[in-house]
Short mmCIF file of C-alpha atoms and ligand atoms in Angstrom, two decimals:
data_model
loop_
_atom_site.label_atom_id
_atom_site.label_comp_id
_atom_site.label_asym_id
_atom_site.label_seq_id
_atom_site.Cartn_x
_atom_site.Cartn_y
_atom_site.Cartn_z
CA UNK V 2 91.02 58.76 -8.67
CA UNK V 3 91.02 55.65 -10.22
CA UNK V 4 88.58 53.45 -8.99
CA UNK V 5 85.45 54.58 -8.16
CA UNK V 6 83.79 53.44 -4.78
CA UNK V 7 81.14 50.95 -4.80
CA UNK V 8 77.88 50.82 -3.07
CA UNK V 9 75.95 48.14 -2.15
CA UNK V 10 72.14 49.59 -1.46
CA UNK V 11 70.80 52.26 -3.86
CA UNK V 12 70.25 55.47 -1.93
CA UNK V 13 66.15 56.58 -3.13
CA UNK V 14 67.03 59.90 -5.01
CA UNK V 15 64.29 62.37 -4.96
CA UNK V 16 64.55 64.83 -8.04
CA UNK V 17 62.88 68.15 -7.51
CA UNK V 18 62.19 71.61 -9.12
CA UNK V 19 63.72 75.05 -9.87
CA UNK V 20 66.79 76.40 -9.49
CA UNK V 21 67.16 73.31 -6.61
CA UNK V 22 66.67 70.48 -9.92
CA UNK V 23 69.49 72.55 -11.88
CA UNK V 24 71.86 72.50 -8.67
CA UNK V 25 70.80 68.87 -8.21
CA UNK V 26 72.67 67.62 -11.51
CA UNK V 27 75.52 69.60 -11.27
CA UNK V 28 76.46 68.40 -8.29
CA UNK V 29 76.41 64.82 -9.32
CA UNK V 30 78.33 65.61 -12.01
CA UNK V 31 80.47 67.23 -10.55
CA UNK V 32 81.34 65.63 -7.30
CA UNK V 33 79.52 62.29 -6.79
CA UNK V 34 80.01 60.60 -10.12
CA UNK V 35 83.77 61.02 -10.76
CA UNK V 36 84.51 59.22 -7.46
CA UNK V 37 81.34 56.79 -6.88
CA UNK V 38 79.48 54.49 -8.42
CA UNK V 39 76.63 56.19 -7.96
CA UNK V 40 74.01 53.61 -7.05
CA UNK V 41 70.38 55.32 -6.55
CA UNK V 42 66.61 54.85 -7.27
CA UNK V 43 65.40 58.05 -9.14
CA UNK V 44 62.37 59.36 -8.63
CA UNK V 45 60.96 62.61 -10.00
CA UNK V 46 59.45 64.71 -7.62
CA UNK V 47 59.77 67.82 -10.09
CA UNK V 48 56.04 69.12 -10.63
CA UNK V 49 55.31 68.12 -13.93
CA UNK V 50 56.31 64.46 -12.96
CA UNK V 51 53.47 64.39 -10.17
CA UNK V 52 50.73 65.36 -11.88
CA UNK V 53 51.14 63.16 -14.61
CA UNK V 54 51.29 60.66 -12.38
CA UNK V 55 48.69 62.14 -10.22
CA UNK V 56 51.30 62.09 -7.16
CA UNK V 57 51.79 58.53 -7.11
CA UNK V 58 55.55 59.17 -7.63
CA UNK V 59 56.08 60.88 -4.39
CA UNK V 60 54.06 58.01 -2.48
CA UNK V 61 56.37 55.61 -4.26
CA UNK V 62 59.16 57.31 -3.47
CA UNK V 63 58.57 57.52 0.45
CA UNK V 64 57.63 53.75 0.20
CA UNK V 65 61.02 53.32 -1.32
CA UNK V 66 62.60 55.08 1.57
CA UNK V 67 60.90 52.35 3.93
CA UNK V 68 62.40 49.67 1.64
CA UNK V 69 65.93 50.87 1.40
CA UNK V 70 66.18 52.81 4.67
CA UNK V 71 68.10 56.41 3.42
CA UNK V 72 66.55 58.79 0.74
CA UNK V 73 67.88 62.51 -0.24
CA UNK V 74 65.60 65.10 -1.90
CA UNK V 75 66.08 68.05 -3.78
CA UNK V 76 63.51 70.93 -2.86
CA UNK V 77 59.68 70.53 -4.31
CA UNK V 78 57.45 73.30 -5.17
CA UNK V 79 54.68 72.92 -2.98
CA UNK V 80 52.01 73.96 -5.49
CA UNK V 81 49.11 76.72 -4.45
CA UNK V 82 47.09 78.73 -6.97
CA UNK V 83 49.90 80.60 -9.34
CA UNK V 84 51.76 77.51 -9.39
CA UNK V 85 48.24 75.32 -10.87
CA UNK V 86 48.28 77.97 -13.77
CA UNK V 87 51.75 78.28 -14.36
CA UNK V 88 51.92 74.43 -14.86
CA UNK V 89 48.57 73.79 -15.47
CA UNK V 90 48.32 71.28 -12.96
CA UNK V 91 44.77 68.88 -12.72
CA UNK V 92 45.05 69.29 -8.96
CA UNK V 93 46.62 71.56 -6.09
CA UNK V 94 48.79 68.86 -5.61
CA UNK V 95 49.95 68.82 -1.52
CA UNK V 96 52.94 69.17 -0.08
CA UNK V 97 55.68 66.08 -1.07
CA UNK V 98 57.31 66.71 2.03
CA UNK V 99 53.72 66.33 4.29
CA UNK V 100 53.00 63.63 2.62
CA UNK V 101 56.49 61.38 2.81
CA UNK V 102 56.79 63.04 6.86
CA UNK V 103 53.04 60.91 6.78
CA UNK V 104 53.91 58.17 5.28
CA UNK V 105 56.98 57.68 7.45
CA UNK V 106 55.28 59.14 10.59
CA UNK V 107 59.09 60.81 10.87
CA UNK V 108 60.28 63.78 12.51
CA UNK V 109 62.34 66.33 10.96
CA UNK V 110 65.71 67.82 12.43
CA UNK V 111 67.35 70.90 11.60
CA UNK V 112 70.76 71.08 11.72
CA UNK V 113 72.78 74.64 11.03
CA UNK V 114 76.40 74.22 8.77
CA UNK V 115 78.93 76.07 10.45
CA UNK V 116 81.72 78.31 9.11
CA UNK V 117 84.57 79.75 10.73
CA UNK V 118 84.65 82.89 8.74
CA UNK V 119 80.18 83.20 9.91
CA UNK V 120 79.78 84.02 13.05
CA UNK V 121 76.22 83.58 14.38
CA UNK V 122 74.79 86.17 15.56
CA UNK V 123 74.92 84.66 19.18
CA UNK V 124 78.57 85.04 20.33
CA UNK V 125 78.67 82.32 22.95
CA UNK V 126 77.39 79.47 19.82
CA UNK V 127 79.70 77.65 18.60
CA UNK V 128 78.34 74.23 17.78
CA UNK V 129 75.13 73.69 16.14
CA UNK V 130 71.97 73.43 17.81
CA UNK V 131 69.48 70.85 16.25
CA UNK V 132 65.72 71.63 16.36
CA UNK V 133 63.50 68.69 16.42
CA UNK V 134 60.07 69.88 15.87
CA UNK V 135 56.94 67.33 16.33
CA UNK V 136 54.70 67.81 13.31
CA UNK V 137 51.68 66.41 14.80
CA UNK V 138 48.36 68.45 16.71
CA UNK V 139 48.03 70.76 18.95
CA UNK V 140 47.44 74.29 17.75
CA UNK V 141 47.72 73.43 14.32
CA UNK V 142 44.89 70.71 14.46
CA UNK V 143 42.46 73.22 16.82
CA UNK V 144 38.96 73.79 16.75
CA UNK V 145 38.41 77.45 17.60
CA UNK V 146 35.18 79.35 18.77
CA UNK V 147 33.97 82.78 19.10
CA UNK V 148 32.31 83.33 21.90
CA UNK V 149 29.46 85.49 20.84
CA UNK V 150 27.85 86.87 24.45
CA UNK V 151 27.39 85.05 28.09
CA UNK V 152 26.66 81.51 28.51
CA UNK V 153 29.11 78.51 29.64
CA UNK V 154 31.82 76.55 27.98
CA UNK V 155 32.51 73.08 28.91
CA UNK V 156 34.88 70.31 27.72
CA UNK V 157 33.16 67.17 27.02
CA UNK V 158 34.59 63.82 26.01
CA UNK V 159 32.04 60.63 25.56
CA UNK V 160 34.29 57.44 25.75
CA UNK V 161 33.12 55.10 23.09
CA UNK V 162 31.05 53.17 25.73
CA UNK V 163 29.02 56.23 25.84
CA UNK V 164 30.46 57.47 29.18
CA UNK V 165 30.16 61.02 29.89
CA UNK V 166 33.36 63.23 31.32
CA UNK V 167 31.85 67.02 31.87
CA UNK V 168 34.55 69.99 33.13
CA UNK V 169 33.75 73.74 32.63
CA UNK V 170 36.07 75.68 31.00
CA UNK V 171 34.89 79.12 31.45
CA UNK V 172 31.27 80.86 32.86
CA UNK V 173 31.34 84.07 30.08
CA UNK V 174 29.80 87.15 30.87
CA UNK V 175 30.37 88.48 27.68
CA UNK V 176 32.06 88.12 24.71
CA UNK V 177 35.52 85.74 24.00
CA UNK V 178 37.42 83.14 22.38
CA UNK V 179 37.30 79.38 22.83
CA UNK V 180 39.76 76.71 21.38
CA UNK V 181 40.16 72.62 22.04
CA UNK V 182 43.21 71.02 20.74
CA UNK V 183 44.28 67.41 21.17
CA UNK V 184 47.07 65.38 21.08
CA UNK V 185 47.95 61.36 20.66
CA UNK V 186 49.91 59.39 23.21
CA UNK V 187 51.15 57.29 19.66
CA UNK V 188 51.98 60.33 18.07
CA UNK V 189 54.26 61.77 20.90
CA UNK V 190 55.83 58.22 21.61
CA UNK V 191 56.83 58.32 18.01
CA UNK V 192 58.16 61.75 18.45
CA UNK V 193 60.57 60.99 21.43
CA UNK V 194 61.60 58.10 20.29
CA UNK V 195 62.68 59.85 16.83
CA UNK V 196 64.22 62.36 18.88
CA UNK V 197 66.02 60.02 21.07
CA UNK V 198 67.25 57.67 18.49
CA UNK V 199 68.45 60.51 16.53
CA UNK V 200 70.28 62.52 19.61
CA UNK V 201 72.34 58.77 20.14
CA UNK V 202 72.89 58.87 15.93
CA UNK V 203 75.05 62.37 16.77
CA UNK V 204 76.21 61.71 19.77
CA UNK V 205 74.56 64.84 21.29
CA UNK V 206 72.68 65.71 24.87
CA UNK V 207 68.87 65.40 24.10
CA UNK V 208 67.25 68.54 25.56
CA UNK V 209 63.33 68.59 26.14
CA UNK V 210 60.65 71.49 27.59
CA UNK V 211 57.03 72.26 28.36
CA UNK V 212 55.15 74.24 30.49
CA UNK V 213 54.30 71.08 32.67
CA UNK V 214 53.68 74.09 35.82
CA UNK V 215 50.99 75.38 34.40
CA UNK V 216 49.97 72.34 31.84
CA UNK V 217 49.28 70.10 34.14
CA UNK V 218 48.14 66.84 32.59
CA UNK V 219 48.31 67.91 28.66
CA UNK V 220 51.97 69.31 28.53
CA UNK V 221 52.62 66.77 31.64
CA UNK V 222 51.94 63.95 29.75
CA UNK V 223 54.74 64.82 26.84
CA UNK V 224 56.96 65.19 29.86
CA UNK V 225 56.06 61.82 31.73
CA UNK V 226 55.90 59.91 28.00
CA UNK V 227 59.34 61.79 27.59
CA UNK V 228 61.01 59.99 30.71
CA UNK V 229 59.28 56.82 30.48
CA UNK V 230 60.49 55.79 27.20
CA UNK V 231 64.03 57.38 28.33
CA UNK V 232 64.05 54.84 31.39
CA UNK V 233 63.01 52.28 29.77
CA UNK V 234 64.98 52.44 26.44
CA UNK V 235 67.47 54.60 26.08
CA UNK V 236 69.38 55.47 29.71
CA UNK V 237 71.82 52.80 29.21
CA UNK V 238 72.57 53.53 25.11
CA UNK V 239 72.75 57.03 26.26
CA UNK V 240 75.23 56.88 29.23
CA UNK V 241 77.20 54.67 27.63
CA UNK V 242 77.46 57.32 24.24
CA UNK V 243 78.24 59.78 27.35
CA UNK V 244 75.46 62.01 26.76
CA UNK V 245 72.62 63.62 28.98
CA UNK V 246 68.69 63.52 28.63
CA UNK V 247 67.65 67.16 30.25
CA UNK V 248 64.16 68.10 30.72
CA UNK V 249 63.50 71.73 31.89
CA UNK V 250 60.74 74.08 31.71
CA UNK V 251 60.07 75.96 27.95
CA UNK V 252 61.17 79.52 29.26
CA UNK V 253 64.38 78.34 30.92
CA UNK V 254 65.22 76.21 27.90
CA UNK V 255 65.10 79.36 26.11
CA UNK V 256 67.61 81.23 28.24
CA UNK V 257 69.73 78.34 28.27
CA UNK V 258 70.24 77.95 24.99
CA UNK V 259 70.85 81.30 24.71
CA UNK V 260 73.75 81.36 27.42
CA UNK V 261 75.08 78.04 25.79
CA UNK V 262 77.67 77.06 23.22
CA UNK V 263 75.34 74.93 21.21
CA UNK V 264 75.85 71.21 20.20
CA UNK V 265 72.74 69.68 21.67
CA UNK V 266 69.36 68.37 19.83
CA UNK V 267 66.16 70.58 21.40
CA UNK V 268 63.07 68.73 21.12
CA UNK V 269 60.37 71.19 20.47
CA UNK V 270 56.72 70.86 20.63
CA UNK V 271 55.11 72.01 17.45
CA UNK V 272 54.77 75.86 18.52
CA UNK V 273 57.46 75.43 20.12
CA UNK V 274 59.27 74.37 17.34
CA UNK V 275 57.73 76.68 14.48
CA UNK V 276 59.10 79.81 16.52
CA UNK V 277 62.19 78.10 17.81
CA UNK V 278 63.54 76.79 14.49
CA UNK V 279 63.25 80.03 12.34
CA UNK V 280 64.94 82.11 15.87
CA UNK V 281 68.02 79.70 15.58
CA UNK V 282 67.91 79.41 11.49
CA UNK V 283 68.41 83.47 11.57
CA UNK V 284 70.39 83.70 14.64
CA UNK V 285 73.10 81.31 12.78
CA UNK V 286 73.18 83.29 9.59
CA UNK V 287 71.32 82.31 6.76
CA UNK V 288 68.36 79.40 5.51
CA UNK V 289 70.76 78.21 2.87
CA UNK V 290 73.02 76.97 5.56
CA UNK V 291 70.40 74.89 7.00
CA UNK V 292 69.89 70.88 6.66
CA UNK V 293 66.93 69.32 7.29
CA UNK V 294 66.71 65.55 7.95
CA UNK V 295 63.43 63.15 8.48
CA UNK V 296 63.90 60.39 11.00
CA UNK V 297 61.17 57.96 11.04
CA UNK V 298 60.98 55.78 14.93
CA UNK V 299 61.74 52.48 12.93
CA UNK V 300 65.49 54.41 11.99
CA UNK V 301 64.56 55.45 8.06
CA UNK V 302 66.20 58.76 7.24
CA UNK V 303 65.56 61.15 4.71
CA UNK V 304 68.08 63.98 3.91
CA UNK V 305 67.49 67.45 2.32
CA UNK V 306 68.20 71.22 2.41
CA UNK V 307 65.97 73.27 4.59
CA UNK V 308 65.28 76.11 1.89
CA UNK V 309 62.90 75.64 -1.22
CA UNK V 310 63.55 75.73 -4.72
CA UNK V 311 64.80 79.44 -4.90
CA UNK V 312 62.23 80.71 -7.52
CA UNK V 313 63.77 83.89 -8.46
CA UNK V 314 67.00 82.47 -9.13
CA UNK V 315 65.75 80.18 -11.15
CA UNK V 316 64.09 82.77 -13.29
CA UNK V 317 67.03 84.67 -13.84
CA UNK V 318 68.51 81.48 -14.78
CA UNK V 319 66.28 80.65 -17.51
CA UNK V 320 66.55 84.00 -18.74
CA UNK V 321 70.32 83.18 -19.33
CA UNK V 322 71.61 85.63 -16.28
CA UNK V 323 73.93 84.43 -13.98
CA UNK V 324 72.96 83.41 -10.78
CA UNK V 325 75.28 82.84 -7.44
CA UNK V 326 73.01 80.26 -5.60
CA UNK V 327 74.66 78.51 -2.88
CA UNK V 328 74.57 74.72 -2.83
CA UNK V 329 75.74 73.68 0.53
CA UNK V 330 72.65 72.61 1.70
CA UNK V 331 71.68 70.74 -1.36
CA UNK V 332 75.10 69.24 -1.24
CA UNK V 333 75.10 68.19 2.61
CA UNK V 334 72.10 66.37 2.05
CA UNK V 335 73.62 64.02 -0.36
CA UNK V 336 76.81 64.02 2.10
CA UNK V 337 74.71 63.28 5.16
CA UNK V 338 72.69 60.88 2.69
CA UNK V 339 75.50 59.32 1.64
CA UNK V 340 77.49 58.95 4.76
CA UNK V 341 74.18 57.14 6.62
CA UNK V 342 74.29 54.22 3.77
CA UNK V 343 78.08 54.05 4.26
CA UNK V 344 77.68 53.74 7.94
CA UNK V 345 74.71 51.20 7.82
CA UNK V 346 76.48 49.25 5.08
CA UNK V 347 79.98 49.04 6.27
CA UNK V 348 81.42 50.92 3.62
CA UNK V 349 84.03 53.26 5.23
CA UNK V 350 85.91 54.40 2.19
CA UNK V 351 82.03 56.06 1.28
CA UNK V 352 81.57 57.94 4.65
CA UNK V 353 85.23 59.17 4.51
CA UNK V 354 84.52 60.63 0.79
CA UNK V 355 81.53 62.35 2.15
CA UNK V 356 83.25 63.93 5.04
CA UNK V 357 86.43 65.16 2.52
CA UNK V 358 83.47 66.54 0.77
CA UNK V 359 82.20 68.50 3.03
CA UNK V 360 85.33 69.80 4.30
CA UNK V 361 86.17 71.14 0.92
CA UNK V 362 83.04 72.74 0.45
CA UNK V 363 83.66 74.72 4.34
CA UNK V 364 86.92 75.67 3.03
CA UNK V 365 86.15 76.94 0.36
CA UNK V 366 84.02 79.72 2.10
CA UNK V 367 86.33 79.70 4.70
CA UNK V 368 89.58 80.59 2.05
CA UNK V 369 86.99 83.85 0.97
CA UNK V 370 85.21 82.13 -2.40
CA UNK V 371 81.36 82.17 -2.01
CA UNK V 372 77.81 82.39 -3.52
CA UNK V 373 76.27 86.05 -2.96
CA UNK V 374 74.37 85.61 0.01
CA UNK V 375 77.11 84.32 2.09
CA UNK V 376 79.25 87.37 0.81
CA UNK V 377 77.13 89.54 3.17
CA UNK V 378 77.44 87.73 6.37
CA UNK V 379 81.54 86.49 6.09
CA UNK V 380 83.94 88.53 7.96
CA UNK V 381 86.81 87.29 5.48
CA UNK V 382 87.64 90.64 4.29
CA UNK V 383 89.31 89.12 0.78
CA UNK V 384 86.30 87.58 -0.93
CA UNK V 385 85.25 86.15 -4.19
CA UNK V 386 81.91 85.99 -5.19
CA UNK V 387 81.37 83.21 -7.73
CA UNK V 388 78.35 82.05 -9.55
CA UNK V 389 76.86 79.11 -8.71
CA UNK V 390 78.98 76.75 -11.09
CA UNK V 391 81.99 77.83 -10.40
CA UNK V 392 81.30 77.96 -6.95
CA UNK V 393 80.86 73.72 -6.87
CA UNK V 394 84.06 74.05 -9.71
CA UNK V 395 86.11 75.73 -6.35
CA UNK V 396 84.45 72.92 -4.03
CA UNK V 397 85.65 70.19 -6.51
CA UNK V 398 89.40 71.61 -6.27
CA UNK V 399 89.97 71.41 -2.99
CA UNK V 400 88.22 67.73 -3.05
CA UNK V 401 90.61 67.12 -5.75
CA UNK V 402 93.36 68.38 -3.68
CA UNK V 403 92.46 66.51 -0.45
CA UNK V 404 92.43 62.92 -2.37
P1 LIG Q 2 63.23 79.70 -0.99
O1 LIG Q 2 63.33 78.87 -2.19
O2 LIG Q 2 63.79 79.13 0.27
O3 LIG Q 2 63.90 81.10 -1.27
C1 LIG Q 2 63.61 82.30 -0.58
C2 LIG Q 2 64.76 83.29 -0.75
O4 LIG Q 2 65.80 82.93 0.16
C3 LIG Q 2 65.39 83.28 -2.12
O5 LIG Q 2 64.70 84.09 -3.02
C4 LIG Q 2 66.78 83.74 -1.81
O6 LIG Q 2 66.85 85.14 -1.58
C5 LIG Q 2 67.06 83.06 -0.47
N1 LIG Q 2 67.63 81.71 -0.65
C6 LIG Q 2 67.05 80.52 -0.30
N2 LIG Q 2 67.87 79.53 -0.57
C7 LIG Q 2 68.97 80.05 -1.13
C8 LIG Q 2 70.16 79.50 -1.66
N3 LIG Q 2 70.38 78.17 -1.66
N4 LIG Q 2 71.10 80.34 -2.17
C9 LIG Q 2 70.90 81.65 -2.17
N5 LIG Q 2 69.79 82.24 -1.70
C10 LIG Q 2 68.83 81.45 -1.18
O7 LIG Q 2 61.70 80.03 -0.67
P2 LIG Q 2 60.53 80.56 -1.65
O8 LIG Q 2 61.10 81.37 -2.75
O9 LIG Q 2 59.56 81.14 -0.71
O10 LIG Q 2 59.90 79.27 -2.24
C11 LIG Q 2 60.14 78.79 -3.54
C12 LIG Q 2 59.48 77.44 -3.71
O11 LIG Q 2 60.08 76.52 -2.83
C13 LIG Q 2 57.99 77.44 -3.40
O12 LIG Q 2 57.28 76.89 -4.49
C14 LIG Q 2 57.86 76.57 -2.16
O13 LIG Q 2 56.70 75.78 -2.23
C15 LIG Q 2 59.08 75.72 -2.23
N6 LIG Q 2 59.61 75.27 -0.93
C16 LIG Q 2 60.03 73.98 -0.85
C17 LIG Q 2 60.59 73.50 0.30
C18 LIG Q 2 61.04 72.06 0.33
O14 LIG Q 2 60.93 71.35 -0.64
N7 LIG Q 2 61.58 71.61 1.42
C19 LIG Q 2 60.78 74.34 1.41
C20 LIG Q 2 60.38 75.67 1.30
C21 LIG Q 2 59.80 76.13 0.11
P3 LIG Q 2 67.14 86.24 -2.74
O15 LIG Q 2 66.07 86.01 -3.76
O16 LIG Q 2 67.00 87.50 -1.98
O17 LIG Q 2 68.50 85.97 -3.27
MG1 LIG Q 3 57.50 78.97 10.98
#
C-alpha cells in the first residue's frame, strides 16, 4: 500500500509480559505498521517496568486511558510469590488489570471469536454471547462466621445518626455458618449503565437475571436499579437501534441461553458471572479465542485478550524451541482498539483496515492453517499447523491479498 493511514488521537498502548510481549511486537510489525501510522502512547506494563517504577506506570497508563478515551493491553503477569523471586520484585505488586478496572470503575465484557471451521460445543450457538460480569461486592467482599454452638444471629445496621435497624437472621441450636455481604447502589448504577451503553455500542439485546423471588430487596434492588435507568435513559436509544432489554429470573436465563443461538450481551452478577463466563469460554472452544474489553460508564474502553501471558510457551521460547501460540486474541484487541478510535474519530479508512484484518486472520483458520491448540478443536480435515510467526506471516497474506 502506499500511503499509510493517519490517525489523529494516539491509542494508550499497554506493553506487557511473556510470550504475550513477544506476540505484541510482531504483530505491529507485521500488520499495523506497514499500513498505519501507528500513533500510540507506550506504556510498559511488563514486570520489570513496574517495579522500578513502583507501579506508577500502570496508574499512568489507566489515567491515560481517561485522557484519550481507547487503550489496548497486552497480558500482565499478575505477580504472587514465585514470580517476587524470579524477578526479584520490592513488592507483590497487584493485579494491573484490578487496578486500571479501579481506576476506571469499568466493567469488563467477554466476547468469544467465532470460526466456521469451530463449532462450539453448543449446536444451536451461532453468534457470540457476551458476558458482562460486575466486579464489585457481594460474595467476594463477605464477612463470614462460624457459628460455634447455640445462640442468635442478627443483622444490625446503625445509620450514621446512630439509629438502630435490628432483624434476626437465624435462632441456632447448634453449630453453623454465618455470612453478610453488601452491595452499593453507585456501584450497580455504574454497572448497568456500562452494560447498557455497551449492548447499544454492538447493537445487541441486553439480557439481565437475579433471583429477585427469593432475594427480595438485595437481588430486587439490581433488578429495580436495572429498569429504572433503562426507562429513564436508554428505552428510546435502544428501540430505535432495534434491540430488546430482557430481564428474567437467573435459572431461566440459564436455559435460555442454552436453547438460543447466541448474539446477545448477559449481564451477570459477580457469581453469576465468575461461573457463567468460564461455562461459555469452554462451551465455545478455547480461552485463546476470547476478547476481553473494559467499558468504563463515562464511554472509555480498554481492549485486550482474555488469556494471560502463556508462561510455558514463553519458556520454550527462550530456550530457542518453537512455539505455535495463537495470536487472535492479542490481535483483536488491537483491531477492536483500533476500530473504536476510528469510529470516535471519523476515520473510516482505519475501521475498514481493522475489519480486513480480522477477516484475514478468520480465514486463515478457516482455509486449515493454525496455531496448535486450535488444531485440536477444527473440523477442517486438511490442516497446517504453523508456529506462531508464520502463523501472523499467513494472516498478513491474505491482508495483503484483500487490499
Ligand atoms: P494463560 O497464560 O492463559 O495460559 C494457560 C494455558 O492456556 C497455556 O499454558 C496454554 O496451554 C493455553 N493458552 C492460553 N493462551 C493461549 C494462546 N494464546 N495460545 C495457545 N495456548 C494458549 O494462563 P497462566 O499460564 O495460568 O498464566 C500465566 C500468567 O498470565 C500469570 O502470571 C498470570 O498472572 C497472567 N495472567 C494475566 C492475565 C491478564 O493480563 N489479563 C489473565 C490471566 C493470567 P498449553 O500450555 O497446554 O499449550
Ligand atoms: Mg472464575
Amino acid at each position: 500500500m502506499a500511503n499509510k493511514i493517519e490517525m489523529k488521537v494516539p491509542l494508550v498502548e499497554m506493553d506487557g509480559d511473556e510470550m504475550t510481549r513477544v506476540i505484541w511486537g510482531m504483530i505491529k510489525d507485521l500488520l499495523l505498521k506497514p499500513y498505519i501510522d501507528l500513533k500510540t502512547e507506550y506504556y510498559d506494563l511488563g514486570l520489570k517496568k513496574r517495579d522500578e517504577t513502583e507501579d506508577q506506570v500502570t496508574v499512568d497508563a489507566a489515567n491515560a486511558i481517561k485522557k484519550y478515551g481507547v487503550g489496548v493491553k497486552c497480558a500482565t503477569i499478575t505477580p504472587n510469590a514465585d514470580r517476587v523471586k524470579e524477578y526479584n520484585l520490592k513488592k507483590m505488586w497487584k493485579s494491573p488489570n484490578g487496578t486500571i478496572r479501579a481506576i476506571l470503575d469499568g466493567t469488563v465484557f467477554r466476547a468469544p471469536i467465532i470460526v466456521n471451521s469451530i463449532k462450539p460445543f453448543v449446536k444451536t450457538w451461532k453468534k457470540p454471547i457476551i458476558i458482562a460480569r460486575h466486579a464489585y461486592g457481594d460474595v467476594y467482599k463477605n464477612v463470614e462466621f462460624r457459628v460455634g454452638g447455640p445462640g442468635k444471629a442478627e443483622l444490625v445496621f446503625t445509620s450514621e445518626s446512630g439509629e438502630e435497624t435490628r432483624q434476626t437472621i437465624h435462632e441456632f441450636d447448634g453449630k453453623g455458618v454465618l455470612m453478610g455481604m453488601h452491595n452499593t447502589d453507585k456501584s450497580i448504577r455504574s454497572f448497568a449503565r456500562a452494560c447498557f451503553t455497551y449492548a447499544l455500542d454492538q447493537k445487541v439485546d441486553l439480557w439481565f437475571a437475579t433471583k429477585d423471588t427469593i432475594s427480595k430487596t438485595y437481588d430486587h434492588t439490581f433488578k429495580d436499579i436495572f429498569q429504572e435507568i433503562y426507562e429513564n435513559e436508554f428505552k428510546e436509544k435502544f428501540e430505535a437501534a432495534n434491540i430488546e432489554y430482557f430481564y428474567t429470573l437467573i435459572d431461566d436465563a440459564v436455559a435460555r441461553i442454552i436453547r438460543s443461538e447466541g448474539g446477545m450481551l448477559w449481564a451477570c452478577k459477580n457469581y453469576d458471572g465468575d461461573v457463567m463466563s468460564d461455562m461459555v469460554a469452554t462451551a465455545f472452544g478455547s480461552l485463546a479465542m476470547m476478547t476481553s474489553v473494559l467499558v468504563s460508564p463515562e464511554g472509555y474502553y480498554e481492549y485486550e485478550a482474555a488469556h494471560g501471558t502463556v508462561q510455558r510457551h514463553y519458556y520454550k521460547h527462550l530456550k530457542g524451541e518453537e512455539t505455535s501460540t495463537n495470536s487472535i486474541a492479542t490481535l483483536f484487541a488491537w483491531t477492536g482498539a483500533l476500530k473504536k478510535r476510528g469510529e470516535i474519530d471519523g476515520i473510516n479508512e482505519l475501521v475498514e483496515f481493522a475489519s480486513r484484518l480480522e477477516s484475514a486472520a478468520l480465514r486463515t483458520i478457516d482455509e486449515g492453517v493454525m496455531t496448535k491448540d486450535l488444531a485440536q478443536l477444527s473440523e477442517i480435515e486438511d490442516k497446517r499447523i504453523v508456529n506462531t510467526e508464520d502463523f501472523l506471516k499467513e494472516i498478513k497474506l491474505r491482508l495483503e491479498e484483500s487490499m
